Short mmCIF file of N, CA and C in Angstrom, two decimals:
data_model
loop_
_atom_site.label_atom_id
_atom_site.label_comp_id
_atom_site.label_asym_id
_atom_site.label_seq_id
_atom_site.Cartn_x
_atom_site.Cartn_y
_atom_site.Cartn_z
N UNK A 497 -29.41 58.54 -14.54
CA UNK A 497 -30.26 58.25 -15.64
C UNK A 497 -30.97 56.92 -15.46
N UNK A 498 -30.94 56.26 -16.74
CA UNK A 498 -31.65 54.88 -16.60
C UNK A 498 -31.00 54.19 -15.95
N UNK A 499 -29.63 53.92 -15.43
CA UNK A 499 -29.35 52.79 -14.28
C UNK A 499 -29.73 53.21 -13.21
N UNK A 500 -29.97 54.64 -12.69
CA UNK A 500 -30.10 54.97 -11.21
C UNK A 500 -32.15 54.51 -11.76
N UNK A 501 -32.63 54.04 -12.19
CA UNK A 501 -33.99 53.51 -12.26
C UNK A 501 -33.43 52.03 -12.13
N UNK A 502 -32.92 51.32 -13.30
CA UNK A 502 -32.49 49.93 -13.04
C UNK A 502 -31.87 48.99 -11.99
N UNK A 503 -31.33 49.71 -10.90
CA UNK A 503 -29.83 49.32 -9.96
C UNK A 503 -30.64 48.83 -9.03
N UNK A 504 -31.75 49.74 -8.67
CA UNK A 504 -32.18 49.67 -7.47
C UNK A 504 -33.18 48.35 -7.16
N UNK A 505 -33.66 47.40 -8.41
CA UNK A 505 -34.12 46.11 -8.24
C UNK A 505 -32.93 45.04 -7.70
N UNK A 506 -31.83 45.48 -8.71
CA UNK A 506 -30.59 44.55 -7.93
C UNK A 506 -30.41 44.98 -7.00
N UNK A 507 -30.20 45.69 -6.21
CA UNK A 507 -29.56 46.09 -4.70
C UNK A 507 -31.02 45.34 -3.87
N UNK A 508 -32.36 45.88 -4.10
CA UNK A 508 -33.46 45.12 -3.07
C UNK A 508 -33.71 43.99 -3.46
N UNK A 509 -33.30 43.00 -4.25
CA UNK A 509 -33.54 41.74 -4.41
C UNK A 509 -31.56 40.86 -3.44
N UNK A 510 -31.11 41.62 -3.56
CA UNK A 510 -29.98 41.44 -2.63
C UNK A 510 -30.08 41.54 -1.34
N UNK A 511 -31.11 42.31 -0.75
CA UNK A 511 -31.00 42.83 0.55
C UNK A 511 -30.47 44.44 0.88
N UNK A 512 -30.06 44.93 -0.14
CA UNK A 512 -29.67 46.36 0.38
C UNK A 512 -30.44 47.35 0.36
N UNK A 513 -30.62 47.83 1.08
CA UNK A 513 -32.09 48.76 1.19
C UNK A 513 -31.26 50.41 0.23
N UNK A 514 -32.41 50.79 -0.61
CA UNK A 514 -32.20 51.95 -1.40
C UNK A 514 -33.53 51.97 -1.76
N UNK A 515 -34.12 53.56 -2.23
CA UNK A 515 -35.42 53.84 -2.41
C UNK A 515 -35.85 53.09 -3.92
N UNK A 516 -37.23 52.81 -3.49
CA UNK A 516 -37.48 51.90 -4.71
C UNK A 516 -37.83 53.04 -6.09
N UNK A 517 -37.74 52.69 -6.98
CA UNK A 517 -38.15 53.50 -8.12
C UNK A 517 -39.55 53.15 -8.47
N UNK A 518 -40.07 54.16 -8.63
CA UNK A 518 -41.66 54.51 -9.19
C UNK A 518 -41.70 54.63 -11.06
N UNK A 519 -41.14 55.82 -11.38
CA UNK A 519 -40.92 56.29 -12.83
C UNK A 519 -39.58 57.07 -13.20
N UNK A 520 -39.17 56.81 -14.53
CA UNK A 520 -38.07 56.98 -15.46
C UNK A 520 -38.46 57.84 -16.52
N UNK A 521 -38.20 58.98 -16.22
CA UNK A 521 -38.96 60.11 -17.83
C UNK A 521 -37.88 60.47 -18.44
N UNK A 522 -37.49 60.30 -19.61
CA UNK A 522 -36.57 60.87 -20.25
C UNK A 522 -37.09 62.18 -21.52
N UNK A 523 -37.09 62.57 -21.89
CA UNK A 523 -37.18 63.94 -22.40
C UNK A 523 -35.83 64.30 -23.76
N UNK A 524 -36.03 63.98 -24.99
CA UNK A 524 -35.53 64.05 -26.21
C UNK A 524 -35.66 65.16 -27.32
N UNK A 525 -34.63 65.67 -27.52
CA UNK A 525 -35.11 66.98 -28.18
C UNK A 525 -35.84 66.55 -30.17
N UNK A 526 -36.10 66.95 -30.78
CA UNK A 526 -36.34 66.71 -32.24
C UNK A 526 -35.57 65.38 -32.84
N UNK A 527 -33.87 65.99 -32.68
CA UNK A 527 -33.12 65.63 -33.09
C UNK A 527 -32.41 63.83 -32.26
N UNK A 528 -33.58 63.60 -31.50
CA UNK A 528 -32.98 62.30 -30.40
C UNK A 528 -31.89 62.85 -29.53
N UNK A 529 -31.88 63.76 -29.50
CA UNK A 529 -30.22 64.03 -27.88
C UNK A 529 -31.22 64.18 -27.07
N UNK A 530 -30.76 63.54 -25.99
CA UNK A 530 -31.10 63.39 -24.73
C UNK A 530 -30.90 65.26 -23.90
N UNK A 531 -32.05 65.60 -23.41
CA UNK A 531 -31.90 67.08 -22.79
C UNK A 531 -32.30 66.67 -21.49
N UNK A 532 -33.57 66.38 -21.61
CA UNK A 532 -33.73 65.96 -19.61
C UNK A 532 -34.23 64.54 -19.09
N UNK A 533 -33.13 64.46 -17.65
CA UNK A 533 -34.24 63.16 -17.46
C UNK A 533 -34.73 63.51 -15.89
N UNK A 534 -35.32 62.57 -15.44
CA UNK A 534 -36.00 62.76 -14.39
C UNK A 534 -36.32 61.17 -13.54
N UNK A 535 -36.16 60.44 -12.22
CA UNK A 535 -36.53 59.42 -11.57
C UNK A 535 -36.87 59.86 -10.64
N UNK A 536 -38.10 59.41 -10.65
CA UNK A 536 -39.22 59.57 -9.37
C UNK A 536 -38.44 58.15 -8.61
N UNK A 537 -38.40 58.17 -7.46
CA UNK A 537 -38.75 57.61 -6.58
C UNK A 537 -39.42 57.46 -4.69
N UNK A 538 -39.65 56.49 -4.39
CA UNK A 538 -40.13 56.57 -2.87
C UNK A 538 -38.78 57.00 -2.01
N UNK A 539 -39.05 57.73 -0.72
CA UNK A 539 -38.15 58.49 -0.33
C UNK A 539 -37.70 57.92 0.97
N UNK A 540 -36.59 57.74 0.75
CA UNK A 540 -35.95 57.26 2.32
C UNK A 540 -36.15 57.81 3.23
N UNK A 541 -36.89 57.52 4.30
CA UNK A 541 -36.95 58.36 5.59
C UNK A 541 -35.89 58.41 6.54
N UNK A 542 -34.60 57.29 6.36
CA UNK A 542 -33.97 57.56 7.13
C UNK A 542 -33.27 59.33 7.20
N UNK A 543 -33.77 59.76 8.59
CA UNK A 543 -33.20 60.90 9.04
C UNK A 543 -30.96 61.33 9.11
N UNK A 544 -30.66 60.41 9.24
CA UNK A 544 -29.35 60.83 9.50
C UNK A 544 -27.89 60.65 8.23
N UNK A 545 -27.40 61.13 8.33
CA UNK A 545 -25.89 61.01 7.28
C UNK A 545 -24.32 60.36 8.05
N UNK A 546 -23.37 60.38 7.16
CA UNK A 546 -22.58 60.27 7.51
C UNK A 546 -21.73 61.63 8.35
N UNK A 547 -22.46 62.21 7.51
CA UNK A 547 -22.19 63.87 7.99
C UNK A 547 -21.78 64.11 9.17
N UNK A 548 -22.85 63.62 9.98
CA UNK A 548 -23.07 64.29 11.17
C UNK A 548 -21.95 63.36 12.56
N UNK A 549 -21.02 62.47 11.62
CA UNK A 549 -19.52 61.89 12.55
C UNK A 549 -19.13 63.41 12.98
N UNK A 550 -19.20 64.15 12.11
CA UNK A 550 -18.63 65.39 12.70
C UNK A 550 -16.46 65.21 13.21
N UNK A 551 -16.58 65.82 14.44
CA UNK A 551 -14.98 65.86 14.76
C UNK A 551 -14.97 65.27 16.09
N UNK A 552 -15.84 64.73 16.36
CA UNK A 552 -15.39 64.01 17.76
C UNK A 552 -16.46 62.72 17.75
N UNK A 553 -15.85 61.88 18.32
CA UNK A 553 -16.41 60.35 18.66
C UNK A 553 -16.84 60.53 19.99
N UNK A 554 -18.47 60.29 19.79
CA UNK A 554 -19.07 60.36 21.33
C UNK A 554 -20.27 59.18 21.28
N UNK A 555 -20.09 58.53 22.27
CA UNK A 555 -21.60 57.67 22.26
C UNK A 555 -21.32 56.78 21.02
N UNK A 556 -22.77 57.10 20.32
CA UNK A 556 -23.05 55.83 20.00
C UNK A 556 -22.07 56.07 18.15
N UNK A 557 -21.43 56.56 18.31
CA UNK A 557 -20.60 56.28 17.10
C UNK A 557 -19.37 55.27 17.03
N UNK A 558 -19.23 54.97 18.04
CA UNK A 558 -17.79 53.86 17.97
C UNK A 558 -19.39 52.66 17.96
N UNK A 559 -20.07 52.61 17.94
CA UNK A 559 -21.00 51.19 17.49
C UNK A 559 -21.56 51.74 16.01
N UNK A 560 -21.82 52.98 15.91
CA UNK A 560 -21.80 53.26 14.02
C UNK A 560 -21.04 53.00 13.23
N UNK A 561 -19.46 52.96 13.33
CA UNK A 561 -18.61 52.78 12.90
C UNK A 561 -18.65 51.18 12.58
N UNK A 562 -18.62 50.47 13.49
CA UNK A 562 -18.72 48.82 13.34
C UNK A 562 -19.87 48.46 12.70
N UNK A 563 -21.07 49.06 12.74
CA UNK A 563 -22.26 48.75 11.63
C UNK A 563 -22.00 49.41 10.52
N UNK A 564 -21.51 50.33 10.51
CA UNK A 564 -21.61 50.95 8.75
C UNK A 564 -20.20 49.70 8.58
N UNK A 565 -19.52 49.17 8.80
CA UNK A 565 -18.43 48.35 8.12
C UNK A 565 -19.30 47.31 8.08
N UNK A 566 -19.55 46.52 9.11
CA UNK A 566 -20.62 45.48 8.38
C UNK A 566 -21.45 45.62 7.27
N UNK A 567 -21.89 46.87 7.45
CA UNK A 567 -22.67 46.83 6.09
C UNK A 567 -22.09 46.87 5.06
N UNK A 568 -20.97 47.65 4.68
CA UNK A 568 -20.26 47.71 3.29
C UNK A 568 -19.25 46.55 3.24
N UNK A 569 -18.98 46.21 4.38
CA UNK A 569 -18.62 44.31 4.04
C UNK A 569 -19.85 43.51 3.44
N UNK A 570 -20.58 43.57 4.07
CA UNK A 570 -22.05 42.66 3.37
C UNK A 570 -21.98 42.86 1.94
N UNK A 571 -22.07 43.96 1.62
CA UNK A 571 -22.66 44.81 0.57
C UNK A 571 -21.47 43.64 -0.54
N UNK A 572 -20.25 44.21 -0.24
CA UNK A 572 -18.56 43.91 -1.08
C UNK A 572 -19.30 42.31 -0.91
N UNK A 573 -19.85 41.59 0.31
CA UNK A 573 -19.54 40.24 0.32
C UNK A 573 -20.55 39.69 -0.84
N UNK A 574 -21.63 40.63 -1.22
CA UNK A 574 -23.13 40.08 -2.00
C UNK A 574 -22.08 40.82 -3.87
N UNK A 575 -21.26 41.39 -3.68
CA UNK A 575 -21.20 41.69 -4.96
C UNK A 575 -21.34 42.54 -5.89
N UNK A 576 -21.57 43.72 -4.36
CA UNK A 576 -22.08 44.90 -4.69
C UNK A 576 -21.24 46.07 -4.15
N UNK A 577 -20.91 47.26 -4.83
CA UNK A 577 -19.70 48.38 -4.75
C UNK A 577 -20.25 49.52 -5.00
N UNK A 578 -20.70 50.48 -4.09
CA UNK A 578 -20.98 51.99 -4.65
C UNK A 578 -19.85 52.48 -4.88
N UNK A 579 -19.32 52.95 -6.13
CA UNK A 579 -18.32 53.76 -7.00
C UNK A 579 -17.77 55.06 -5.76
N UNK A 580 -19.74 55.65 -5.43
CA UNK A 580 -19.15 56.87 -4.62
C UNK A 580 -19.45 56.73 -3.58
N UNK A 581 -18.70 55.89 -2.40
CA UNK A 581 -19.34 55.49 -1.00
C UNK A 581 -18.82 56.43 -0.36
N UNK A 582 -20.09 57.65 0.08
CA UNK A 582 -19.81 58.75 0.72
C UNK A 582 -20.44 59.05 1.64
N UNK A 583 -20.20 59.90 2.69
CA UNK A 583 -21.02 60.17 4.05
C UNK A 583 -22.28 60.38 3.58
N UNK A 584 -22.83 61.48 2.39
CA UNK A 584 -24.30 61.79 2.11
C UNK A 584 -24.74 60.86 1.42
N UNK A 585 -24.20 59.90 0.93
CA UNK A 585 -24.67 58.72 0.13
C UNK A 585 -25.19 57.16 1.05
N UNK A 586 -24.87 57.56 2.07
CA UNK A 586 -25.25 56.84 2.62
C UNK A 586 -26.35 57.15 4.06
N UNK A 587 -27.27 56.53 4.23
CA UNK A 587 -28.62 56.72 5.12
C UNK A 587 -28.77 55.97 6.42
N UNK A 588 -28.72 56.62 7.65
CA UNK A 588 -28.89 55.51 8.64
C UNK A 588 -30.32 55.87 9.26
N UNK A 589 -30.79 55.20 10.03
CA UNK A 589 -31.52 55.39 11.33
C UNK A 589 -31.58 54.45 12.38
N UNK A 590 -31.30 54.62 13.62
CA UNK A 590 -31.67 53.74 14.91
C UNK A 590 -33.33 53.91 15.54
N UNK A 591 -33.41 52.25 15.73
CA UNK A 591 -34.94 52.18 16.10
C UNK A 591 -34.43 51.06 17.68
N UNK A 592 -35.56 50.50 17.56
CA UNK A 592 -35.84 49.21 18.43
C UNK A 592 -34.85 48.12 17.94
N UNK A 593 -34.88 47.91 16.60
CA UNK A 593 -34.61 47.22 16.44
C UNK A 593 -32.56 47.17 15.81
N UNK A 594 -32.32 48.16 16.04
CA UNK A 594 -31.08 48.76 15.60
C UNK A 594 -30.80 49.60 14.37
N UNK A 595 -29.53 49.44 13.89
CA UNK A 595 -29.33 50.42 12.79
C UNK A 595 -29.93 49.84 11.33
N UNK A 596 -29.99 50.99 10.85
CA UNK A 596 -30.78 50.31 9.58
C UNK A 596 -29.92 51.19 8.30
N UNK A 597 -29.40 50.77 7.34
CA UNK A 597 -28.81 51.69 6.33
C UNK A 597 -29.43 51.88 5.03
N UNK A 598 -29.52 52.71 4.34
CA UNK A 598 -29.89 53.01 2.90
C UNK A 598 -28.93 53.72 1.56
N UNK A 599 -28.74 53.16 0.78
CA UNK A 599 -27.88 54.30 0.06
C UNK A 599 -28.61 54.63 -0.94
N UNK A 600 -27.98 55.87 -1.43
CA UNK A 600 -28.76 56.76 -2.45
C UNK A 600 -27.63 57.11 -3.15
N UNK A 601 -28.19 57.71 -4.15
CA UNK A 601 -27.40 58.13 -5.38
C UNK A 601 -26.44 57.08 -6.27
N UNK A 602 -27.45 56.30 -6.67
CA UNK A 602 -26.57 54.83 -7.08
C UNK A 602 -26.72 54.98 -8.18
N UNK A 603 -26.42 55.68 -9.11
CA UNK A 603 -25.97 55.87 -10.27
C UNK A 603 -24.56 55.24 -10.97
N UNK A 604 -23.52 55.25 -9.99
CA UNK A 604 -22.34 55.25 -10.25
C UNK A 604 -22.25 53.51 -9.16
N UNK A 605 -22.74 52.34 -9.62
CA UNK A 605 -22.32 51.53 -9.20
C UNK A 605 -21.25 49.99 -10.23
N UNK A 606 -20.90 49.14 -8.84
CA UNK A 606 -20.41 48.05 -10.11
C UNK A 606 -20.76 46.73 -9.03
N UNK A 607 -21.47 46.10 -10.18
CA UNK A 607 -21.54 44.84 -9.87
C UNK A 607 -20.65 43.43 -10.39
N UNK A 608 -20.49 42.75 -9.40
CA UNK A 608 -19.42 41.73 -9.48
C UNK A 608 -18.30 41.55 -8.74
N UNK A 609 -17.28 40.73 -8.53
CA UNK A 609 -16.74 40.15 -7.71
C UNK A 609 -15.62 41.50 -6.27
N UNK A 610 -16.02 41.50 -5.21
CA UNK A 610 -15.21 42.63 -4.66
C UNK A 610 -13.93 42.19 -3.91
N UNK A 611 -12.82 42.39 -4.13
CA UNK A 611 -11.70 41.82 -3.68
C UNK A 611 -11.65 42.60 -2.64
N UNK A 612 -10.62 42.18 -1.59
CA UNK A 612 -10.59 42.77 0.22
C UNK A 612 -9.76 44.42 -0.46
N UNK A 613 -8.67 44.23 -1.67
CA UNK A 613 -8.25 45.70 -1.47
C UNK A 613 -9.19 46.64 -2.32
N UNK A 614 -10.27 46.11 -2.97
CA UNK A 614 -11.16 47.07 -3.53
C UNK A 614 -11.96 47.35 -2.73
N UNK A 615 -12.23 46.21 -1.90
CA UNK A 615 -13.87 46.89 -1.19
C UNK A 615 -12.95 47.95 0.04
N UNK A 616 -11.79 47.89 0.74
CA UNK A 616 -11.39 48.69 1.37
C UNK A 616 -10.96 50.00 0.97
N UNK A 617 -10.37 49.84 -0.28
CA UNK A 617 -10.55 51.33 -0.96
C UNK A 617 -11.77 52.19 -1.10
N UNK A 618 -12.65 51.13 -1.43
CA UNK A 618 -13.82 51.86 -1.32
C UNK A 618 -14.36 53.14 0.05
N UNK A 619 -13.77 52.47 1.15
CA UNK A 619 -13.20 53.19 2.36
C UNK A 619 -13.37 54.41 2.47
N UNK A 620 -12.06 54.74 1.34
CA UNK A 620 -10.88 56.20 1.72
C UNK A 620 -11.96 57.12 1.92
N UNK A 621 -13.12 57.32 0.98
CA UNK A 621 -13.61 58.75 0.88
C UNK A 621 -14.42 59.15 2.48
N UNK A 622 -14.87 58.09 3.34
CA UNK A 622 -15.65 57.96 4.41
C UNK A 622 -15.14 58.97 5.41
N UNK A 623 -15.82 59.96 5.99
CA UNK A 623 -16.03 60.82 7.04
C UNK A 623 -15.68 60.70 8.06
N UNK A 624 -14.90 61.54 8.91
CA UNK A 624 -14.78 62.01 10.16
C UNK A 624 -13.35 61.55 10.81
N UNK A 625 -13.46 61.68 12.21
CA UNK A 625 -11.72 61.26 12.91
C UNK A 625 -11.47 60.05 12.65
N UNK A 626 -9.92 60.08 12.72
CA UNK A 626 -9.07 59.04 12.38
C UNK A 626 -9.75 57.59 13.06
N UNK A 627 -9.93 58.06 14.68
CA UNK A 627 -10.68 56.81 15.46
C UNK A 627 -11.63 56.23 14.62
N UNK A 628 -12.17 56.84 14.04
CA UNK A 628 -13.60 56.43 13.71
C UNK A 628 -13.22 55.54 12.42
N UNK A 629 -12.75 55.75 11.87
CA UNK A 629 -12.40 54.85 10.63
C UNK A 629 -11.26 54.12 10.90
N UNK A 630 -10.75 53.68 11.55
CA UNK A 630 -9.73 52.68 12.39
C UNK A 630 -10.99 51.77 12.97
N UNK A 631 -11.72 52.10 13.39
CA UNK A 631 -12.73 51.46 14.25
C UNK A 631 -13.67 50.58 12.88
N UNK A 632 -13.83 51.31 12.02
CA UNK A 632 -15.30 50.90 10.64
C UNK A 632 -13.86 49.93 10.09
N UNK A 633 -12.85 50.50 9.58
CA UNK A 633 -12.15 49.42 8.96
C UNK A 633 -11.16 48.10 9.44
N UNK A 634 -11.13 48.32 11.22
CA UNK A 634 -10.85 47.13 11.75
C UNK A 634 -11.86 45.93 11.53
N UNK A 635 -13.12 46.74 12.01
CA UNK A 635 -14.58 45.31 11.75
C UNK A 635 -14.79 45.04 10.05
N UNK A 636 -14.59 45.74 9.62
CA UNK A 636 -14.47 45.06 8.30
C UNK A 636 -13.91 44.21 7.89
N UNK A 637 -12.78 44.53 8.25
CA UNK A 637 -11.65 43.18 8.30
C UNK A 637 -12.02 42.26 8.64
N UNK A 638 -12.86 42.35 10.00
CA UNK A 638 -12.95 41.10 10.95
C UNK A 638 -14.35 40.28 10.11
N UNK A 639 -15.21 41.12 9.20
CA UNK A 639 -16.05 40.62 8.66
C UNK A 639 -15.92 39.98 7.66
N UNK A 640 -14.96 40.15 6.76
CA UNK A 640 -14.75 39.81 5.53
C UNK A 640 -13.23 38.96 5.74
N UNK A 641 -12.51 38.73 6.44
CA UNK A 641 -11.69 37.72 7.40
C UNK A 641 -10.43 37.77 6.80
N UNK A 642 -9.77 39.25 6.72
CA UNK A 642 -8.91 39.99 6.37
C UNK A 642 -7.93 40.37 7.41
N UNK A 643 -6.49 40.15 7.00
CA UNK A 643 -5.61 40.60 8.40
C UNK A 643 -6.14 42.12 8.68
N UNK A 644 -6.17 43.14 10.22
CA UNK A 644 -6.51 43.99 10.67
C UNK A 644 -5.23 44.90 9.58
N UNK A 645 -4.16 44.63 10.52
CA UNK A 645 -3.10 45.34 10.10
C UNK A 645 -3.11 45.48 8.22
N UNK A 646 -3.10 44.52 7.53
CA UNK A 646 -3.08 45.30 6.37
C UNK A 646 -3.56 45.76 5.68
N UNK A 647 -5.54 45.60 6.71
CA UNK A 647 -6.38 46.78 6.07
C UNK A 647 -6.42 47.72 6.33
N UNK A 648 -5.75 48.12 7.58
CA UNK A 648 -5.57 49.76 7.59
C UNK A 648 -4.37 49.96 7.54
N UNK A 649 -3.13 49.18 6.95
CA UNK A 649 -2.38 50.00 5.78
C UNK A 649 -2.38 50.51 4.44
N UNK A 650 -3.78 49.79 4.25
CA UNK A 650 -4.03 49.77 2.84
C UNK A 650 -5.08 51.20 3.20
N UNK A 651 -6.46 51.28 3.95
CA UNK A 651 -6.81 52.06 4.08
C UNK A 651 -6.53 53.81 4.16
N UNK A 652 -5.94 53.69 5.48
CA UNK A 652 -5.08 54.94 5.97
C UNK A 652 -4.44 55.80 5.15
N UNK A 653 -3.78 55.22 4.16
CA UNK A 653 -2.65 56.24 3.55
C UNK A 653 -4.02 56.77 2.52
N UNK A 654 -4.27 55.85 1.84
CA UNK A 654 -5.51 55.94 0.41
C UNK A 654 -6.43 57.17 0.88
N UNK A 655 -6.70 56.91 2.02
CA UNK A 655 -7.40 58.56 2.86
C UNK A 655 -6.68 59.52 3.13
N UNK A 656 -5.93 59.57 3.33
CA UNK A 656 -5.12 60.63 3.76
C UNK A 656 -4.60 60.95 2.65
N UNK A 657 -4.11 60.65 1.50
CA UNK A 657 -4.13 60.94 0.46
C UNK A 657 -5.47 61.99 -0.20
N UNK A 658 -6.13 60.94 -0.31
CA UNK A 658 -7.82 61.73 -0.76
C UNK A 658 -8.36 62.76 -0.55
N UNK A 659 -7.84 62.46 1.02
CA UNK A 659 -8.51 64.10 2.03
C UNK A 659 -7.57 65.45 1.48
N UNK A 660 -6.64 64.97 1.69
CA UNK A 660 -5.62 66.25 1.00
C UNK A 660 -5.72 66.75 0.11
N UNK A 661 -5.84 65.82 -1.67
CA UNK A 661 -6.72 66.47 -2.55
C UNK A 661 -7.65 66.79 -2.39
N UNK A 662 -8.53 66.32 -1.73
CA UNK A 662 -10.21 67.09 -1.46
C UNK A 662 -9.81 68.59 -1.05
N UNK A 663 -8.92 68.37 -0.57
CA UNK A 663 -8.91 70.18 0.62
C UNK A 663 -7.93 70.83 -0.03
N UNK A 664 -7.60 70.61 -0.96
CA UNK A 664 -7.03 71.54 -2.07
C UNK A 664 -8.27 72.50 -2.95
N UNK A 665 -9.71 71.69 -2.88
CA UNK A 665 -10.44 72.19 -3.47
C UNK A 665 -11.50 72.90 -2.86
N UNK A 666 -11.38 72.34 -1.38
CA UNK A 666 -12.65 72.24 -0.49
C UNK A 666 -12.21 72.43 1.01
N UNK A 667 -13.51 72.90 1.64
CA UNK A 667 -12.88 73.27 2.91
C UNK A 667 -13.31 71.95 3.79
N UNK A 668 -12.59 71.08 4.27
CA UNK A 668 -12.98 69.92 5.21
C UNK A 668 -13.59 70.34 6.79
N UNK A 669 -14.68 70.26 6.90
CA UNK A 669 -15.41 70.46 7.65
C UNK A 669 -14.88 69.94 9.03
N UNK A 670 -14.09 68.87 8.92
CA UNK A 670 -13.73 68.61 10.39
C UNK A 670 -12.07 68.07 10.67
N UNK A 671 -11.26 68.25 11.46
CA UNK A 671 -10.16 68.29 11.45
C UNK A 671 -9.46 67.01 11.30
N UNK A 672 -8.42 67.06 10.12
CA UNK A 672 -8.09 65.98 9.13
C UNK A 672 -6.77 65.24 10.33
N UNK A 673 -7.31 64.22 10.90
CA UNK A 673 -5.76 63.61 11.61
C UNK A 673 -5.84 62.75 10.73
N UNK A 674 -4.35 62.59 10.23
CA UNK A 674 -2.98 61.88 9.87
C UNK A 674 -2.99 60.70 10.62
#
């Protein structure tokens, strides 16, 4: 609704790239209840997802892994927390100049102070093999200047937890190591 129009000045006056908003239409029946809304905005071109970690670590994903943690360290370090930090919620592309990230669907954010075991929780829901998120939440650590070891004790279980309820409901697309 109206914060996914509002959020997105705080996140680009921060530095975090998310599509800028154009227009906010809301749509009220007779009676003032809210029936539809609608936000236009400019459209991220980044091409790729988290998605596509898929089930195996090849190439250039053990260096994705260490940039998407920098970034959601940055993000935790400026003060900023997507509620739902998820593979499709988040936007990459590689150029010349390296990786570049975007998030979307920022509806569900919180601003203000991010402690090392919140912004690592924030973590759990993140995509693909075990390597790969051993790898995003070691550099996190190292970014935000957190012992290794007890961010991925804190991490690890909180996922593996998550994933399990998820796949009670859902079929996990790529094979869940423990």
């Amino acid at each position: 609704g109206l914060r996914a129009y509002r959020y997105p000045a705080i996140l680009l006056r921060k530095g975090i790239e998310t599509p800028e908003p154009i227009a906010y239409v809301e749509y009220r029946n007779r009676m003032g209840l809210l029936g539809y809304t609608y936000l236009f905005s400019v459209q991220c071109n980044y091409e790729h997802t988290l998605y596509e970690v898929g089930n195996a670590i090849v190439g250039n994903y053990e260096i994705l892994a260490k940039k998407v943690a920098h970034f959601a360290a940055v993000m935790h370090q400026k003060d900023i927390m997507h509620k739902d930090f998820t593979p499709g919620n988040i936007l990459w592309k590689y150029d010349n100049e390296g990786y570049h990230f975007c998030i979307v669907d920022i509806n569900r954010m919180y601003f203000g102070k991010v402690s090392p075991r919140r912004g690592l929780l924030n973590l759990k829901k993140l995509w693909g093999p075990k390597r790969f998120i051993e790898l995003l939440v070691s550099e996190y650590a190292r970014v935000r200047n957190i012992d290794e070891k007890w961010a991925l004790s804190i991490v690890m279980p909180a996922r593996e937890h998550f994933w399990k309820v998820y796949g009670r409901r859902h079929v996990i697309p790529f094979k869940l190591e423990i």
